[in-house]
Tab-separated table of C-alpha atoms in Angstrom:
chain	number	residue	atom	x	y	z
A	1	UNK	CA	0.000	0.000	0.000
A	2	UNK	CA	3.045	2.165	1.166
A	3	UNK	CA	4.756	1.391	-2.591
A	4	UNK	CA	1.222	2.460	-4.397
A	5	UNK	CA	0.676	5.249	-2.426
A	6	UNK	CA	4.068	6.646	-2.982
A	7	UNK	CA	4.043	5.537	-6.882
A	8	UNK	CA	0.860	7.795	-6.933
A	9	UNK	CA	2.394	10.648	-5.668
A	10	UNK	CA	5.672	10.460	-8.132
A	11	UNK	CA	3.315	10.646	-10.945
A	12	UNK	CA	1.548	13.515	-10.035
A	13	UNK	CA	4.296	15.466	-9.874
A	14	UNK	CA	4.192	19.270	-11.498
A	15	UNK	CA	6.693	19.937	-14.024
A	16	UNK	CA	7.226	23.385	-15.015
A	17	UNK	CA	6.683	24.929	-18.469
A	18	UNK	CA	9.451	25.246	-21.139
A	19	UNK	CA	10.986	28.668	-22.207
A	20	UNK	CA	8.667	30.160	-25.253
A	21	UNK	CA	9.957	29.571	-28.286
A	22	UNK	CA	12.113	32.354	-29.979
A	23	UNK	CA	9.810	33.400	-32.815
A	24	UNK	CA	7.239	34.408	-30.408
A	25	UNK	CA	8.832	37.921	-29.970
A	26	UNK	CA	8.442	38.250	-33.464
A	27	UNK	CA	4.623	36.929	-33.086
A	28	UNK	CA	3.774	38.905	-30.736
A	29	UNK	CA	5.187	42.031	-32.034
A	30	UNK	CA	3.062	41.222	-35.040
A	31	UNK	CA	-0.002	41.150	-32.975
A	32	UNK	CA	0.719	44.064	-31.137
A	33	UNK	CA	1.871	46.581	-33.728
A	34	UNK	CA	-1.010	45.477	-36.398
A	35	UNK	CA	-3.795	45.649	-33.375
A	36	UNK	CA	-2.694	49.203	-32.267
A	37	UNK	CA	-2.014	50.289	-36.356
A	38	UNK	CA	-5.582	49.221	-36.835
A	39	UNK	CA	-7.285	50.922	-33.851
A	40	UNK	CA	-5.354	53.897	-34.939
A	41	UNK	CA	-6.820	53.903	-38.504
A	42	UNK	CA	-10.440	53.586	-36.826
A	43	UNK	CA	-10.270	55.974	-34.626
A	44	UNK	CA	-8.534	59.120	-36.694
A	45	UNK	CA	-10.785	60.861	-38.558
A	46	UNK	CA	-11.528	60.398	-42.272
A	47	UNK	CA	-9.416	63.266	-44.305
A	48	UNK	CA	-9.998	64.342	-47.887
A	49	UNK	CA	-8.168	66.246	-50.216
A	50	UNK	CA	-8.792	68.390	-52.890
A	51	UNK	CA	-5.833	69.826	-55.495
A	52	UNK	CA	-6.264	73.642	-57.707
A	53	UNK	CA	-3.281	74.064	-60.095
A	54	UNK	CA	-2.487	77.606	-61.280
A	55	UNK	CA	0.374	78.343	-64.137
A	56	UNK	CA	2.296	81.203	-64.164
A	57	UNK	CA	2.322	82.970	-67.722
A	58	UNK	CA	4.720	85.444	-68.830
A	59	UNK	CA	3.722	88.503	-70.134
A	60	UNK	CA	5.262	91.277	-72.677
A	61	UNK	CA	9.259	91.737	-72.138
A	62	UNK	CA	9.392	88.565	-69.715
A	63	UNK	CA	10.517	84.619	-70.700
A	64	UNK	CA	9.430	81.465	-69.396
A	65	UNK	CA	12.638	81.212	-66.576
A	66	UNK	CA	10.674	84.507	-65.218
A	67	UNK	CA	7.481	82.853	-64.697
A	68	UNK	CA	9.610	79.892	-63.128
A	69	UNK	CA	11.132	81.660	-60.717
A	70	UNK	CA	7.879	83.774	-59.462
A	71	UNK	CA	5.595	80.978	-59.238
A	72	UNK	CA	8.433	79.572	-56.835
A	73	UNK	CA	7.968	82.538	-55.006
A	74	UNK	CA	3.608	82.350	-55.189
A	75	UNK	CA	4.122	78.603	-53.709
A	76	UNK	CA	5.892	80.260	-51.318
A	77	UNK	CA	3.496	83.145	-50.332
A	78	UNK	CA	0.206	81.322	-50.560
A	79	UNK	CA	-0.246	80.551	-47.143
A	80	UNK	CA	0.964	83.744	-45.728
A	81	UNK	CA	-1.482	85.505	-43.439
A	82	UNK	CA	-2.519	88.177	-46.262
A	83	UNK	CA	-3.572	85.992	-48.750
A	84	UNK	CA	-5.774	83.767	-46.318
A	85	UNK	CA	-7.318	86.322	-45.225
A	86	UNK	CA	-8.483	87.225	-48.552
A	87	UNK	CA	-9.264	83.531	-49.124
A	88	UNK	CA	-11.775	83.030	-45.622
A	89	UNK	CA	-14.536	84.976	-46.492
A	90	UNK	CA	-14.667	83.102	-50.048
A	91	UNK	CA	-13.830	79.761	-48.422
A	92	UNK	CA	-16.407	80.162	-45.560
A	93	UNK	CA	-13.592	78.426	-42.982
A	94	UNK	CA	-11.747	80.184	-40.262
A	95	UNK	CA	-7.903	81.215	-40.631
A	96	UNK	CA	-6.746	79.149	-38.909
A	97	UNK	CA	-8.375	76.439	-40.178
A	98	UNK	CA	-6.770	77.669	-43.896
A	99	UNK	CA	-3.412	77.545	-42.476
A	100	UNK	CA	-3.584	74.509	-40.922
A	101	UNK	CA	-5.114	72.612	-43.955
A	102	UNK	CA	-3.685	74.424	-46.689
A	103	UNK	CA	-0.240	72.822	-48.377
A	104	UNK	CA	1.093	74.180	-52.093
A	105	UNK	CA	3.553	72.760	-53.966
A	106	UNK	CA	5.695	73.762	-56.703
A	107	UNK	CA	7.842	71.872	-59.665
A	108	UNK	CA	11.428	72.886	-60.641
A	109	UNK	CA	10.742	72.570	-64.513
A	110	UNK	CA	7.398	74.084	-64.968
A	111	UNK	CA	5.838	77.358	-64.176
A	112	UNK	CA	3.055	75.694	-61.888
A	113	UNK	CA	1.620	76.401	-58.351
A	114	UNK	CA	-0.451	73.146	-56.793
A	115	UNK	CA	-3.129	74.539	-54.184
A	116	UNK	CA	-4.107	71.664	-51.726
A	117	UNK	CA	-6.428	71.301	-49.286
A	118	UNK	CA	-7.405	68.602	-46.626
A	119	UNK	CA	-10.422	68.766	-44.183
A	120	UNK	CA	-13.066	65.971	-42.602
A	121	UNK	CA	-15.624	67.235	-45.715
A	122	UNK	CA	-14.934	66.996	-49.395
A	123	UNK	CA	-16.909	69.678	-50.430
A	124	UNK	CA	-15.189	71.701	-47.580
A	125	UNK	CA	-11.894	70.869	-49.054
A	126	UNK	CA	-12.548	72.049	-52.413
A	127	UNK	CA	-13.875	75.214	-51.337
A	128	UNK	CA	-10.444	75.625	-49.400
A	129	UNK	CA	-8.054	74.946	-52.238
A	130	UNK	CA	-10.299	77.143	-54.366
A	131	UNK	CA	-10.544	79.616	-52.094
A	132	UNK	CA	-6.784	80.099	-51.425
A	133	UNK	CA	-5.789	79.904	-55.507
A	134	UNK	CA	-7.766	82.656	-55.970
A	135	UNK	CA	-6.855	85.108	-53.420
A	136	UNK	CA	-3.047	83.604	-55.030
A	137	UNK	CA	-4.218	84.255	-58.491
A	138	UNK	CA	-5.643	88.306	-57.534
A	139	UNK	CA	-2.505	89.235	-55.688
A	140	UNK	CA	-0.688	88.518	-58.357
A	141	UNK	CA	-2.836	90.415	-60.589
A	142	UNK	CA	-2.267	93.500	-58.312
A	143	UNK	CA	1.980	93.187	-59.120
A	144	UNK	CA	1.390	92.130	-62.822
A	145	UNK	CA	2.782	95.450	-64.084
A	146	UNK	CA	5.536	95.227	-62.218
A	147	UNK	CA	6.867	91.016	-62.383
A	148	UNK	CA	5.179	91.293	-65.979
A	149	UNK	CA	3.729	87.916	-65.060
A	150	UNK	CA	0.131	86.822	-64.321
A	151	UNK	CA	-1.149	83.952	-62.822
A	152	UNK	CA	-3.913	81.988	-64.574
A	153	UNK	CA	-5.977	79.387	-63.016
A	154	UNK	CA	-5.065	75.738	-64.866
A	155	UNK	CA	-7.563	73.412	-62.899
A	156	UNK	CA	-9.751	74.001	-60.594
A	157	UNK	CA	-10.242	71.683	-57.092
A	158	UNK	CA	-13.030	69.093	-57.336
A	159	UNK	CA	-15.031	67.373	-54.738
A	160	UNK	CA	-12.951	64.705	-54.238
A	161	UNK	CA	-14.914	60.985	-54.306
A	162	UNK	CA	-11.982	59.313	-52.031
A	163	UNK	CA	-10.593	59.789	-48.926
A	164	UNK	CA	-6.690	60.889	-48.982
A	165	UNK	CA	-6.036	59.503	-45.506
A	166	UNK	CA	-5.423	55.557	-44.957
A	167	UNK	CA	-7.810	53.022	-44.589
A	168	UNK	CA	-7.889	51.612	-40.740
A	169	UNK	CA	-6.794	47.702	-42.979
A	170	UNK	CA	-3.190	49.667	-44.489
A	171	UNK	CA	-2.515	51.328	-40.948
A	172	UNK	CA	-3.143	47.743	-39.377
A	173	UNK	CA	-0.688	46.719	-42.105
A	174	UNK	CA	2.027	49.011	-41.331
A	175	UNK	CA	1.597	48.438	-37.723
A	176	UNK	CA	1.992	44.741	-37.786
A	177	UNK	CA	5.024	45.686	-40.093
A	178	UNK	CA	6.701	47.950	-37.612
A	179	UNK	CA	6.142	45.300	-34.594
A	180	UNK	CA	7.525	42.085	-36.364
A	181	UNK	CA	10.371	44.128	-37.095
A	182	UNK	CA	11.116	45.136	-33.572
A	183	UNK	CA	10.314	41.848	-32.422
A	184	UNK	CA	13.042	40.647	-34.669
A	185	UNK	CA	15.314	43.141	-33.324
A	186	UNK	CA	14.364	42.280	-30.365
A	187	UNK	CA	15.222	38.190	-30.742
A	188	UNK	CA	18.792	39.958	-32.575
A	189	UNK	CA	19.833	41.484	-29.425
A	190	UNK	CA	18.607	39.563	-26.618
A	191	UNK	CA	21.072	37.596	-24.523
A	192	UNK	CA	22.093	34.154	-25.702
A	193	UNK	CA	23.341	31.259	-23.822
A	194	UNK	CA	27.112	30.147	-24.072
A	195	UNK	CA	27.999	27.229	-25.866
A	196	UNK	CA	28.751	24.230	-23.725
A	197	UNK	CA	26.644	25.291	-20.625
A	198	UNK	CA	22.895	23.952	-19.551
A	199	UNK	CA	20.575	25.715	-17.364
A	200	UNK	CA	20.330	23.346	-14.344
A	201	UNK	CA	17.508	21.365	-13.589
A	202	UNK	CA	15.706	21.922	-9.761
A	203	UNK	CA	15.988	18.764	-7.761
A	204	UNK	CA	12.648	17.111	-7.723
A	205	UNK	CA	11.089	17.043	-4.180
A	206	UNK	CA	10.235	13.936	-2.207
A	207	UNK	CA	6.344	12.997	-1.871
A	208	UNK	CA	4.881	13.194	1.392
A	209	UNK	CA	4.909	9.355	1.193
A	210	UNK	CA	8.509	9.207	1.196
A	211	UNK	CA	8.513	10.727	4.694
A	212	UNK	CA	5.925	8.278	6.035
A	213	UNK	CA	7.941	5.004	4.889
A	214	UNK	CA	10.999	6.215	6.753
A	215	UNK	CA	8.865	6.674	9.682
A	216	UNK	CA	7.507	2.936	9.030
A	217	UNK	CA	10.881	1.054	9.127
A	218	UNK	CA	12.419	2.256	12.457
């Protein structure tokens, strides 16, 4: 009964779990990075953009490296306080909404000013980039004499149909991009064990059994 008893005991003994297996870092860094990428994209607020393109024209006694050169300078100027000001009462937005929504870019090889515009509400946006091109467009009417170039609208913005900021499924993406790739980092620069050495094991305990059989035999 003693031997059963203390047979029952051995095999009922707890053994404790492995390490995890290296690629988990990487795993979980996956999970983590696409589940906070995602809930990112969900919870930021749809944007939309809308785009007006003006070209710079020279006029009598100018050249096309003229007009170049100044509608550098009108990419420049279009979001200075002046010429929003003129823009808000035509875009129906505050200031500061203008200048915080309002980006222009230029090219190096053609006489062209981009106006764009992002807000939560296409229609919004379009009035913004509209808005701004032609305040753009009368102030350089006002100095025409003098640069002996004018600025012409090209295109004008559109409602756009799309939003221009990502999709909560490409932010997820990118997220579970950036966290596999610090989990693997992570696994790079972790501390190894040395060659030739073992963890040691923990003596196993003896069963409460063990005790009573000594007890028995004296």
């Amino acid at each position: 009964m003693t031997e059963n008893h203390t047979r029952r005991h051995r095999g009922t003994r707890l053994t404790r779990p492995g390490p995890l297996p290296p690629w988990s870092l990487v795993a979980a860094g996956v999970l983590a990075g696409g589940l906070l990428g995602g809930g990112y994209g969900m919870l930021r607020p749809v944007q939309y953009t809308a785009t007006s393109y003006l070209l710079a024209v020279p006029g009598d006694r100018s050249d096309t490296a003229t007009a170049l050169g100044f509608a550098q300078a009108y990419g420049r100027i279009a979001t200075q306080p002046a010429v929003l000001a003129d823009a808000q009462a035509h875009a129906g937005v505050p200031a500061d909404a203008l200048h915080a929504g309002v980006r222009t870019a230029t090219s190096p090889d053609a006489p062209m000013v981009a106006v764009s515009a992002t807000s939560p509400r296409p229609a919004e946006a379009a009035a913004m980039a509209n808005a701004v091109a032609g305040a753009l467009t009368r102030r350089a009417g006002a100095v025409r004499a003098d640069t002996r170039v004018s600025l012409v609208p090209f295109t004008r913005a559109v409602r756009p149909a799309e939003p221009s900021s990502p999709s909560a499924g490409l932010t997820g993406l990118v997220g579970a991009s950036g966290g596999g790739l610090l989990g693997g980092l992570a696994l790079l620069v972790r501390p190894g064990r040395r060659p030739g050495t073992e963890v040691p094991r923990p003596a196993p305990l003896p069963g409460p059994a063990v005790a009573a059989d000594a007890r028995g035999r004296r």
